[in-house]
Short mmCIF file of C-alpha atoms in Angstrom, two decimals:
data_model
loop_
_atom_site.label_atom_id
_atom_site.label_comp_id
_atom_site.label_asym_id
_atom_site.label_seq_id
_atom_site.Cartn_x
_atom_site.Cartn_y
_atom_site.Cartn_z
CA MET A 1 22.19 -137.64 63.00
CA ARG A 2 19.47 -139.96 64.02
CA PHE A 3 16.63 -140.84 62.11
CA THR A 4 13.55 -141.36 64.82
CA SER A 5 10.64 -142.00 62.38
CA GLU A 6 10.12 -142.35 58.74
CA GLN A 7 6.82 -142.64 56.28
CA ARG A 8 6.26 -142.30 52.52
CA LEU A 9 3.71 -139.74 51.50
CA ASP A 10 1.63 -140.48 48.55
CA ASP A 11 3.78 -138.92 45.66
CA GLY A 12 6.65 -140.29 45.82
CA VAL A 13 8.27 -138.80 48.97
CA LEU A 14 10.05 -140.38 51.83
CA GLU A 15 9.80 -138.39 55.09
CA ARG A 16 12.10 -138.68 57.77
CA GLN A 17 11.94 -137.05 61.04
CA PHE A 18 15.36 -136.97 62.78
CA THR A 19 17.45 -135.38 65.67
CA LEU A 20 20.76 -133.85 65.35
CA GLY A 21 22.06 -134.13 68.85
CA GLU A 22 19.48 -132.09 70.71
CA ILE A 23 17.94 -130.25 67.65
CA PRO A 24 14.72 -131.88 65.76
CA GLY A 25 14.61 -131.82 61.80
CA ILE A 26 12.71 -133.01 59.00
CA LEU A 27 14.53 -134.81 55.99
CA TRP A 28 12.26 -135.32 52.27
CA THR A 29 13.69 -137.03 49.53
CA PRO A 30 12.69 -138.04 46.07
CA VAL A 31 12.20 -141.59 46.35
CA SER A 32 12.80 -141.83 42.14
CA ALA A 33 15.85 -140.42 42.57
CA SER A 34 18.91 -142.35 40.87
CA ALA A 35 21.31 -140.30 41.67
CA PRO A 36 22.48 -137.83 44.93
CA VAL A 37 20.38 -134.88 44.69
CA PRO A 38 20.46 -131.00 45.60
CA LEU A 39 19.59 -130.04 48.70
CA ILE A 40 17.15 -127.18 49.93
CA LEU A 41 17.40 -125.99 53.25
CA LEU A 42 13.85 -124.49 54.32
CA GLY A 43 13.91 -121.65 56.77
CA HIS A 44 10.85 -120.79 58.62
CA PRO A 45 9.75 -118.69 61.14
CA PRO A 46 10.29 -119.47 64.82
CA LEU A 47 6.85 -120.90 65.31
CA GLY A 48 7.78 -124.42 65.75
CA LEU A 49 8.14 -127.29 63.51
CA HIS A 50 4.77 -128.85 64.57
CA LYS A 51 3.04 -125.36 63.40
CA MET A 52 4.81 -124.98 60.59
CA TYR A 53 4.49 -128.86 59.27
CA PRO A 54 1.45 -128.15 56.52
CA ARG A 55 3.27 -125.01 55.06
CA LEU A 56 6.89 -126.89 55.02
CA VAL A 57 5.48 -130.14 53.74
CA ALA A 58 4.27 -128.43 50.64
CA ARG A 59 7.57 -126.70 49.99
CA ALA A 60 9.23 -129.77 50.27
CA ARG A 61 6.59 -131.80 48.14
CA HIS A 62 7.40 -128.98 45.47
CA SER A 63 11.24 -129.09 45.71
CA ALA A 64 10.86 -132.94 45.16
CA ALA A 65 8.96 -132.84 42.08
CA GLU A 66 11.90 -131.02 40.91
CA GLY A 67 14.24 -133.75 41.89
CA PHE A 68 15.62 -131.95 45.04
CA ALA A 69 16.10 -133.15 49.06
CA ALA A 70 14.63 -130.70 50.98
CA ALA A 71 15.05 -130.32 55.08
CA THR A 72 14.21 -128.29 58.08
CA ILE A 73 15.34 -128.11 61.76
CA GLU A 74 13.61 -126.55 64.94
CA LEU A 75 14.89 -123.40 65.56
CA PRO A 76 16.56 -122.55 69.12
CA GLY A 77 13.64 -121.58 71.70
CA SER A 78 10.77 -122.88 69.42
CA GLY A 79 8.80 -125.90 69.20
CA ASP A 80 10.11 -128.62 72.06
CA ARG A 81 12.99 -127.08 72.22
CA PRO A 82 14.18 -125.56 75.85
CA ARG A 83 12.63 -122.00 76.21
CA TRP A 84 15.62 -119.35 76.42
CA ALA A 85 14.57 -116.23 78.60
CA ALA A 86 16.19 -113.64 76.66
CA ALA A 87 14.22 -114.14 73.24
CA GLU A 88 10.99 -114.66 75.17
CA GLN A 89 11.63 -111.18 76.34
CA ALA A 90 12.52 -109.82 73.21
CA ARG A 91 9.18 -111.08 72.07
CA ALA A 92 7.04 -109.97 74.89
CA ASP A 93 8.66 -106.55 74.33
CA LEU A 94 8.01 -106.61 70.40
CA ARG A 95 4.14 -107.65 71.02
CA ARG A 96 4.02 -104.90 73.74
CA THR A 97 5.39 -102.33 71.50
CA MET A 98 2.85 -103.44 68.67
CA GLU A 99 0.02 -103.65 70.12
CA ALA A 100 0.29 -99.78 71.74
CA GLY A 101 1.18 -98.71 68.06
CA GLU A 102 4.72 -97.56 69.06
CA PRO A 103 7.57 -97.79 66.57
CA VAL A 104 9.72 -100.71 66.69
CA SER A 105 13.55 -99.41 67.89
CA ASP A 106 16.49 -100.63 66.91
CA GLU A 107 16.93 -102.23 70.55
CA ILE A 108 14.18 -104.41 70.22
CA ILE A 109 15.03 -105.69 66.68
CA ASP A 110 18.41 -106.34 67.77
CA ALA A 111 17.62 -108.01 70.80
CA LEU A 112 14.85 -110.24 69.01
CA ILE A 113 17.34 -111.08 66.11
CA LEU A 114 20.65 -111.14 66.82
CA PRO A 115 20.86 -114.19 69.33
CA LEU A 116 18.46 -116.19 67.13
CA VAL A 117 20.99 -115.54 63.94
CA ASP A 118 24.20 -116.53 66.31
CA LYS A 119 22.67 -119.40 67.37
CA ALA A 120 20.77 -120.98 64.38
CA VAL A 121 23.70 -120.55 61.60
CA PRO A 122 25.86 -122.38 63.50
CA GLU A 123 23.14 -125.15 63.62
CA SER A 124 21.81 -124.86 60.27
CA GLN A 125 25.64 -125.48 59.43
CA ALA A 126 25.98 -128.48 61.55
CA ALA A 127 23.14 -129.80 59.73
CA LEU A 128 24.48 -129.54 56.50
CA ASP A 129 27.69 -131.27 57.64
CA ALA A 130 24.94 -134.06 58.56
CA LEU A 131 22.88 -133.93 55.31
CA LEU A 132 25.28 -133.80 52.78
CA SER A 133 27.10 -136.95 54.35
CA LEU A 134 24.02 -139.07 53.38
CA PRO A 135 24.93 -140.97 50.29
CA GLU A 136 21.29 -139.91 48.61
CA ILE A 137 22.75 -136.10 49.14
CA GLY A 138 25.16 -134.53 46.52
CA GLY A 139 24.34 -131.11 46.87
CA PRO A 140 24.79 -128.32 45.73
CA VAL A 141 22.49 -126.53 48.38
CA GLY A 142 19.88 -123.69 48.13
CA TYR A 143 18.54 -122.06 51.25
CA SER A 144 14.99 -121.07 51.17
CA GLY A 145 12.81 -118.51 52.98
CA GLY A 146 12.46 -118.16 56.54
CA VAL A 147 13.87 -115.45 59.21
CA ILE A 148 15.69 -113.46 56.35
CA SER A 149 18.71 -112.34 58.59
CA ILE A 150 19.14 -115.96 59.32
CA GLY A 151 19.39 -116.61 55.70
CA ILE A 152 21.97 -113.67 54.95
CA ARG A 153 24.37 -114.64 57.51
CA LEU A 154 24.24 -118.19 56.39
CA ALA A 155 24.59 -117.34 52.46
CA ALA A 156 27.28 -115.14 53.75
CA VAL A 157 29.51 -117.46 55.59
CA GLU A 158 28.78 -121.00 54.45
CA PRO A 159 30.11 -122.03 50.88
CA ARG A 160 28.02 -124.66 50.31
CA ILE A 161 25.08 -122.75 49.49
CA VAL A 162 25.02 -121.68 46.29
CA ALA A 163 21.68 -119.58 45.80
CA ALA A 164 19.45 -118.23 48.26
CA GLY A 165 15.16 -117.47 47.78
CA PHE A 166 14.81 -114.95 50.71
CA PHE A 167 11.11 -113.45 52.18
CA ALA A 168 11.79 -109.64 52.96
CA GLY A 169 9.02 -110.00 55.77
CA SER A 170 10.45 -109.94 58.89
CA PHE A 171 12.78 -107.05 61.01
CA VAL A 172 16.19 -106.82 60.07
CA PRO A 173 18.40 -105.15 62.39
CA ARG A 174 21.07 -102.49 61.12
CA THR A 175 23.98 -104.60 61.56
CA MET A 176 23.18 -106.95 59.23
CA PHE A 177 23.11 -104.74 56.41
CA GLU A 178 26.80 -104.90 56.57
CA GLU A 179 26.49 -108.54 56.57
CA ALA A 180 24.12 -108.23 53.60
CA ARG A 181 27.05 -106.73 51.54
CA GLN A 182 29.15 -109.66 52.29
CA VAL A 183 26.66 -111.84 50.25
CA THR A 184 27.92 -112.62 46.40
CA ILE A 185 25.24 -115.92 45.36
CA PRO A 186 22.36 -115.73 43.30
CA LEU A 187 19.28 -114.26 45.29
CA HIS A 188 15.70 -114.65 44.54
CA VAL A 189 13.87 -111.83 46.94
CA LEU A 190 10.22 -111.83 47.82
CA LEU A 191 8.70 -108.63 49.04
CA GLN A 192 4.93 -107.95 49.78
CA TRP A 193 4.37 -104.86 48.88
CA ASP A 194 1.99 -103.99 51.83
CA ASP A 195 3.37 -106.24 54.45
CA GLU A 196 1.69 -104.50 57.78
CA GLY A 197 4.42 -105.65 59.87
CA ASN A 198 7.66 -105.09 57.28
CA ASP A 199 8.91 -101.43 56.58
CA ARG A 200 8.92 -101.47 52.73
CA GLN A 201 12.04 -98.90 52.20
CA ALA A 202 13.99 -101.07 54.59
CA ALA A 203 13.42 -104.02 52.17
CA LEU A 204 14.63 -102.09 49.52
CA ASP A 205 17.40 -100.68 51.02
CA LEU A 206 18.34 -104.04 52.02
CA PHE A 207 17.73 -105.79 48.57
CA ASP A 208 20.22 -102.84 47.40
CA ALA A 209 23.02 -104.22 49.92
CA PHE A 210 23.41 -107.09 48.62
CA GLY A 211 26.66 -107.63 47.10
CA SER A 212 25.49 -110.37 44.29
CA LYS A 213 25.52 -109.44 41.23
CA GLU A 214 22.58 -111.87 40.36
CA LYS A 215 19.61 -110.89 42.49
CA THR A 216 16.04 -110.61 41.73
CA LEU A 217 13.53 -108.65 43.54
CA HIS A 218 9.83 -110.28 43.06
CA ALA A 219 7.54 -107.62 44.92
CA ASN A 220 3.56 -108.76 44.76
CA MET A 221 0.28 -106.84 46.08
CA GLY A 222 -1.12 -107.60 49.40
CA GLY A 223 -0.06 -108.06 53.30
CA HIS A 224 2.56 -110.45 55.06
CA THR A 225 0.61 -113.84 54.40
CA GLY A 226 -0.75 -112.92 51.00
CA VAL A 227 2.07 -114.13 48.78
CA PRO A 228 0.22 -115.45 45.72
CA GLN A 229 0.88 -119.02 44.24
CA PHE A 230 2.51 -117.73 40.87
CA ALA A 231 5.42 -116.17 43.17
CA GLY A 232 6.10 -119.90 44.42
CA GLU A 233 6.42 -120.80 40.56
CA ASP A 234 8.85 -118.13 39.80
CA ALA A 235 11.14 -119.12 42.81
CA ALA A 236 10.86 -122.88 41.84
CA GLY A 237 12.40 -121.82 38.21
CA PHE A 238 14.93 -119.71 40.31
CA PHE A 239 16.51 -122.84 42.19
CA ALA A 240 15.56 -125.26 39.18
CA ARG A 241 18.37 -122.87 37.14
CA HIS A 242 20.85 -122.36 40.30
CA LEU A 243 21.07 -126.75 41.99
CA ARG A 244 20.53 -128.22 38.73
CA MET B 1 -5.40 -104.27 7.11
CA ARG B 2 -3.90 -105.14 3.89
CA PHE B 3 -1.51 -108.23 4.17
CA THR B 4 1.82 -107.28 2.08
CA SER B 5 4.17 -110.44 2.22
CA GLU B 6 4.14 -114.00 4.05
CA GLN B 7 6.71 -116.29 5.03
CA ARG B 8 6.92 -119.48 7.17
CA LEU B 9 9.72 -119.10 9.89
CA ASP B 10 11.34 -122.71 10.61
CA ASP B 11 9.75 -123.56 13.62
CA GLY B 12 6.41 -123.54 12.63
CA VAL B 13 5.70 -119.81 12.89
CA LEU B 14 3.71 -117.59 9.73
CA GLU B 15 5.04 -114.27 9.69
CA ARG B 16 3.32 -111.46 7.80
CA GLN B 17 4.11 -107.93 7.17
CA PHE B 18 1.04 -105.77 6.81
CA THR B 19 -0.09 -102.39 6.32
CA LEU B 20 -3.26 -100.60 7.96
CA GLY B 21 -3.69 -97.38 6.30
CA GLU B 22 -0.41 -95.90 6.26
CA ILE B 23 1.19 -97.73 9.29
CA PRO B 24 3.09 -100.93 8.63
CA GLY B 25 3.15 -103.63 11.06
CA ILE B 26 3.92 -107.32 11.78
CA LEU B 27 1.88 -110.27 12.51
CA TRP B 28 2.94 -113.77 13.33
CA THR B 29 0.50 -116.67 14.24
CA PRO B 30 1.41 -120.12 15.38
CA VAL B 31 0.68 -122.73 12.69
CA SER B 32 -0.51 -125.75 14.60
CA ALA B 33 -3.21 -123.50 16.12
CA SER B 34 -6.45 -125.52 15.45
CA ALA B 35 -8.89 -123.14 17.22
CA PRO B 36 -8.51 -119.07 17.52
CA VAL B 37 -5.53 -117.58 19.70
CA PRO B 38 -4.87 -115.04 22.25
CA LEU B 39 -2.89 -112.11 20.98
CA ILE B 40 -0.08 -110.30 22.52
CA LEU B 41 0.53 -106.75 21.14
CA LEU B 42 4.27 -105.97 21.42
CA GLY B 43 5.26 -102.62 22.47
CA HIS B 44 9.18 -101.64 21.27
CA PRO B 45 11.05 -98.19 21.64
CA PRO B 46 10.36 -95.40 18.84
CA LEU B 47 13.70 -96.97 16.86
CA GLY B 48 11.77 -98.11 13.48
CA LEU B 49 10.39 -101.79 13.12
CA HIS B 50 13.57 -103.18 10.80
CA LYS B 51 16.17 -101.73 13.77
CA MET B 52 13.96 -103.94 16.32
CA TYR B 53 13.04 -106.73 14.15
CA PRO B 54 15.22 -109.72 15.90
CA ARG B 55 14.50 -108.67 19.01
CA LEU B 56 10.42 -108.55 18.09
CA VAL B 57 10.91 -112.09 16.33
CA ALA B 58 12.27 -113.53 19.09
CA ARG B 59 9.57 -112.14 21.26
CA ALA B 60 6.89 -113.52 19.14
CA ARG B 61 8.47 -116.84 18.44
CA HIS B 62 8.34 -117.32 22.65
CA SER B 63 4.47 -116.06 22.34
CA ALA B 64 4.00 -118.61 19.22
CA ALA B 65 5.45 -121.30 21.23
CA GLU B 66 3.46 -120.76 24.27
CA GLY B 67 0.12 -120.95 21.59
CA PHE B 68 -0.22 -116.73 21.06
CA ALA B 69 -0.26 -114.68 17.99
CA ALA B 70 1.98 -111.45 18.15
CA ALA B 71 1.91 -108.27 16.49
CA THR B 72 3.10 -105.00 16.73
CA ILE B 73 3.12 -101.69 14.35
CA GLU B 74 5.23 -98.93 13.53
CA LEU B 75 4.99 -96.09 16.04
CA PRO B 76 4.23 -92.41 14.94
CA GLY B 77 7.34 -90.64 13.46
CA SER B 78 9.28 -94.07 13.31
CA GLY B 79 11.15 -96.43 10.69
CA ASP B 80 9.71 -95.32 7.25
CA ARG B 81 6.28 -93.10 8.73
CA PRO B 82 6.92 -89.51 7.86
CA ARG B 83 9.26 -87.56 10.42
CA TRP B 84 7.63 -85.52 12.72
CA ALA B 85 9.22 -82.33 13.77
CA ALA B 86 8.12 -81.60 17.13
CA ALA B 87 9.30 -84.92 18.18
CA GLU B 88 12.42 -84.82 16.54
CA GLN B 89 13.18 -81.19 18.24
CA ALA B 90 12.11 -83.28 21.62
CA ARG B 91 14.75 -85.90 21.05
CA ALA B 92 17.34 -83.41 20.03
CA ASP B 93 16.58 -81.70 23.31
CA LEU B 94 16.47 -85.09 25.70
CA ARG B 95 20.23 -85.78 23.74
CA ARG B 96 21.47 -82.66 24.29
CA THR B 97 20.66 -82.51 27.55
CA MET B 98 22.15 -85.87 28.64
CA GLU B 99 25.38 -84.89 26.69
CA ALA B 100 25.91 -82.03 28.74
CA GLY B 101 24.88 -83.85 31.82
CA GLU B 102 22.12 -82.15 33.22
CA PRO B 103 18.96 -83.53 34.66
CA VAL B 104 16.44 -84.10 32.13
CA SER B 105 13.33 -81.73 32.65
CA ASP B 106 9.79 -82.49 32.90
CA GLU B 107 9.02 -79.94 30.12
CA ILE B 108 11.30 -82.17 28.01
CA ILE B 109 9.77 -85.64 28.87
CA ASP B 110 6.37 -84.14 28.41
CA ALA B 111 7.44 -83.07 24.92
CA LEU B 112 8.98 -86.19 24.09
CA ILE B 113 6.51 -88.66 25.40
CA LEU B 114 3.02 -87.39 25.29
CA PRO B 115 2.53 -86.69 21.75
CA LEU B 116 3.70 -90.08 21.15
CA VAL B 117 1.32 -91.47 23.19
CA ASP B 118 -1.98 -89.26 22.09
CA LYS B 119 -1.03 -90.36 18.56
CA ALA B 120 -0.08 -94.37 18.97
CA VAL B 121 -2.78 -95.29 21.37
CA PRO B 122 -5.25 -95.04 18.79
CA GLU B 123 -3.01 -96.57 16.41
CA SER B 124 -2.77 -99.61 18.67
CA GLN B 125 -6.79 -99.02 19.02
CA ALA B 126 -7.07 -99.64 15.27
CA ALA B 127 -4.70 -102.22 14.86
CA LEU B 128 -6.82 -104.26 17.63
CA ASP B 129 -9.88 -103.89 15.80
CA ALA B 130 -8.02 -105.25 12.38
CA LEU B 131 -6.28 -107.81 13.99
CA LEU B 132 -9.39 -109.20 16.15
CA SER B 133 -11.49 -109.36 13.45
CA LEU B 134 -9.29 -112.25 11.51
CA PRO B 135 -10.76 -115.78 12.10
CA GLU B 136 -7.19 -116.85 13.57
CA ILE B 137 -6.95 -114.61 16.60
CA GLY B 138 -9.66 -114.75 19.19
CA GLY B 139 -8.26 -112.90 22.12
CA PRO B 140 -7.94 -112.20 24.95
CA VAL B 141 -5.31 -109.37 24.31
CA GLY B 142 -1.86 -108.81 26.28
CA TYR B 143 0.36 -105.84 25.63
CA SER B 144 3.78 -106.61 26.19
CA GLY B 145 6.89 -104.05 26.38
CA GLY B 146 7.80 -100.83 24.92
CA VAL B 147 7.68 -97.49 25.78
CA ILE B 148 5.52 -97.68 29.07
CA SER B 149 3.51 -94.61 28.85
CA ILE B 150 1.45 -96.07 25.72
CA GLY B 151 0.89 -98.94 27.38
CA ILE B 152 -0.19 -97.05 30.89
CA ARG B 153 -2.73 -95.49 28.55
CA LEU B 154 -3.69 -98.45 26.42
CA ALA B 155 -4.40 -100.41 29.98
CA ALA B 156 -6.01 -98.03 31.27
CA VAL B 157 -8.62 -97.12 28.22
CA GLU B 158 -8.79 -100.49 26.44
CA PRO B 159 -11.08 -102.86 27.69
CA ARG B 160 -9.80 -105.67 24.95
CA ILE B 161 -6.42 -105.66 26.93
CA VAL B 162 -6.76 -108.04 30.03
CA ALA B 163 -3.27 -108.02 31.11
CA ALA B 164 0.22 -106.28 30.55
CA GLY B 165 3.97 -106.30 30.95
CA PHE B 166 5.85 -103.12 31.20
CA PHE B 167 9.23 -102.09 31.11
CA ALA B 168 9.78 -99.38 33.60
CA GLY B 169 13.04 -98.04 31.42
CA SER B 170 12.14 -95.10 29.96
CA PHE B 171 10.98 -91.63 30.87
CA VAL B 172 7.38 -91.40 32.32
CA PRO B 173 5.87 -87.64 32.51
CA ARG B 174 4.09 -87.28 35.54
CA THR B 175 0.99 -86.96 34.57
CA MET B 176 1.07 -90.49 33.45
CA PHE B 177 1.09 -91.30 37.08
CA GLU B 178 -2.54 -89.98 37.56
CA GLU B 179 -3.35 -92.32 34.49
CA ALA B 180 -1.50 -95.09 36.18
CA ARG B 181 -4.05 -95.08 39.10
CA GLN B 182 -6.91 -95.74 36.22
CA VAL B 183 -4.84 -99.34 35.49
CA THR B 184 -6.99 -102.39 37.21
CA ILE B 185 -5.84 -104.97 34.85
CA PRO B 186 -2.69 -107.46 36.02
CA LEU B 187 0.36 -105.88 35.47
CA HIS B 188 4.12 -107.33 35.37
CA VAL B 189 6.44 -104.82 35.89
CA LEU B 190 10.04 -105.46 34.81
CA LEU B 191 12.88 -102.86 36.69
CA GLN B 192 16.65 -102.96 35.59
CA TRP B 193 17.86 -101.86 39.27
CA ASP B 194 20.93 -99.89 37.69
CA ASP B 195 19.20 -98.30 34.65
CA GLU B 196 21.33 -95.55 33.52
CA GLY B 197 18.83 -93.65 32.05
CA ASN B 198 16.08 -94.66 33.93
CA ASP B 199 15.18 -93.22 37.80
CA ARG B 200 14.89 -96.07 40.24
CA GLN B 201 12.31 -94.51 42.71
CA ALA B 202 10.29 -92.91 40.32
CA ALA B 203 9.89 -96.47 38.87
CA LEU B 204 9.08 -97.39 42.21
CA ASP B 205 6.51 -94.76 42.65
CA LEU B 206 4.91 -95.80 39.27
CA PHE B 207 4.27 -99.09 40.37
CA ASP B 208 3.02 -98.08 43.60
CA ALA B 209 0.71 -96.08 41.64
CA PHE B 210 -0.77 -98.32 39.49
CA GLY B 211 -4.64 -99.42 40.60
CA SER B 212 -4.26 -103.12 40.02
CA LYS B 213 -4.85 -105.44 42.60
CA GLU B 214 -2.50 -107.81 41.04
CA LYS B 215 0.60 -106.09 39.99
CA THR B 216 3.92 -108.02 40.45
CA LEU B 217 7.47 -106.22 40.03
CA HIS B 218 10.51 -108.17 38.80
CA ALA B 219 13.48 -106.08 39.77
CA ASN B 220 16.98 -107.27 37.71
CA MET B 221 20.52 -106.35 38.30
CA GLY B 222 22.15 -104.61 35.39
CA GLY B 223 21.80 -101.69 33.32
CA HIS B 224 19.02 -100.86 30.60
CA THR B 225 19.87 -103.44 27.98
CA GLY B 226 20.98 -106.11 30.86
CA VAL B 227 17.57 -107.78 31.12
CA PRO B 228 18.34 -111.76 32.03
CA GLN B 229 16.78 -114.13 30.13
CA PHE B 230 15.11 -115.73 32.65
CA ALA B 231 13.37 -112.29 33.26
CA GLY B 232 11.67 -113.19 29.69
CA GLU B 233 10.46 -116.90 31.19
CA ASP B 234 8.90 -115.10 34.17
CA ALA B 235 7.23 -112.72 31.91
CA ALA B 236 5.94 -115.82 29.65
CA GLY B 237 4.61 -117.76 32.89
CA PHE B 238 2.52 -114.41 33.80
CA PHE B 239 0.93 -114.08 30.03
CA ALA B 240 0.41 -118.16 30.06
CA ARG B 241 -1.64 -117.73 33.37
CA HIS B 242 -3.68 -114.47 31.88
CA LEU B 243 -4.41 -115.11 28.46
CA ARG B 244 -5.30 -119.00 28.67
#
């Protein structure tokens, strides 16, 4: 991991851009911390770190205020990372299908999500290796948001992640339901009740499938982008309980 | 309303027993309050105030810590109030049906719940009249817990109640779904995902039916009595947002 830039934000948060091999990423740490801090790995949709920056830095500031570091990396095929023909094709197929008002088939969802999960999960694990080797970061690690299928596999295979907050707002391949049963860490799942691009019953079935003994579903009114502010506060309480 | 006893609890809460006509009740107020405070009306199952006291006083202490008064009244037919033949019959029918492992019919649910709602709602409104006339209580009013059908009708008909926290853990007559559509105040609904005596799909349908623009469902693992402590903390945040 190589730090490429560093700036101190006005509220006592140190923001460092880094690269991990070819993968760009950002790390935020609370300046005031005197001991190694827990880490929240921030997931995001495959829109590129530049585009996602305002929302990511807002979440990172909240994490820092709780005494946690936060970090995120660019997803495969996003931002400045090399395009990826199969993923572009899958996104184009999805767009065409939705614009035509047709049901999104399992084939399209699989093509869109499964290769992304296969690539992103080992990259996230490599990022954890690097981040947890920094003296200022001690763990434990929480995972928050982003493409839920990436989070499911990470939560199932990565023992350093002790708690996860998911947003049930993206397509989930059928095979991920089986992986969801392998997840046993505490979960905090957000659902937007009227999410236009999301199947509510599938989200409830997914919540039911998780193997965790502690799992909470927070369903709120509104569409995909209408998550109320208080939902973020409840999620912060969840991470405070599990990472402190 | 006549106060019949008064004691100061060790954490700065004044507890006063009262009677409202024939109906016993309890009022808790934070001693330190210098201005009239909001009120949370605490619902409870029809088990009698004596039996419910430990759980009610715990909830009232939390309310007082937030700066809110809390009050509750004995339900019709419960505690020391006169028995009520039709309600006793309905309870006996329910017990027999459940012990026999048979499905609980709409007729049994209606006989159990609807007369209780018809009696309890005007009594709760009379209690609000009396409580809000006290100089130390200013409103607004929240309603929390108890038999959800009582809460639904109260929330639908009583304009002084501005926010309600419900526990979707008891039988709800079909006709209450229509009343639920009339509810428009902010709602915080708890659901125990594996509640043995509760139909999960009916609870989700009920949540969907509420007419409120702001409504949140918090579903947690476990059975009827397994509501985790953090669920109470999230509910406290809900009332703090709407009653302050």
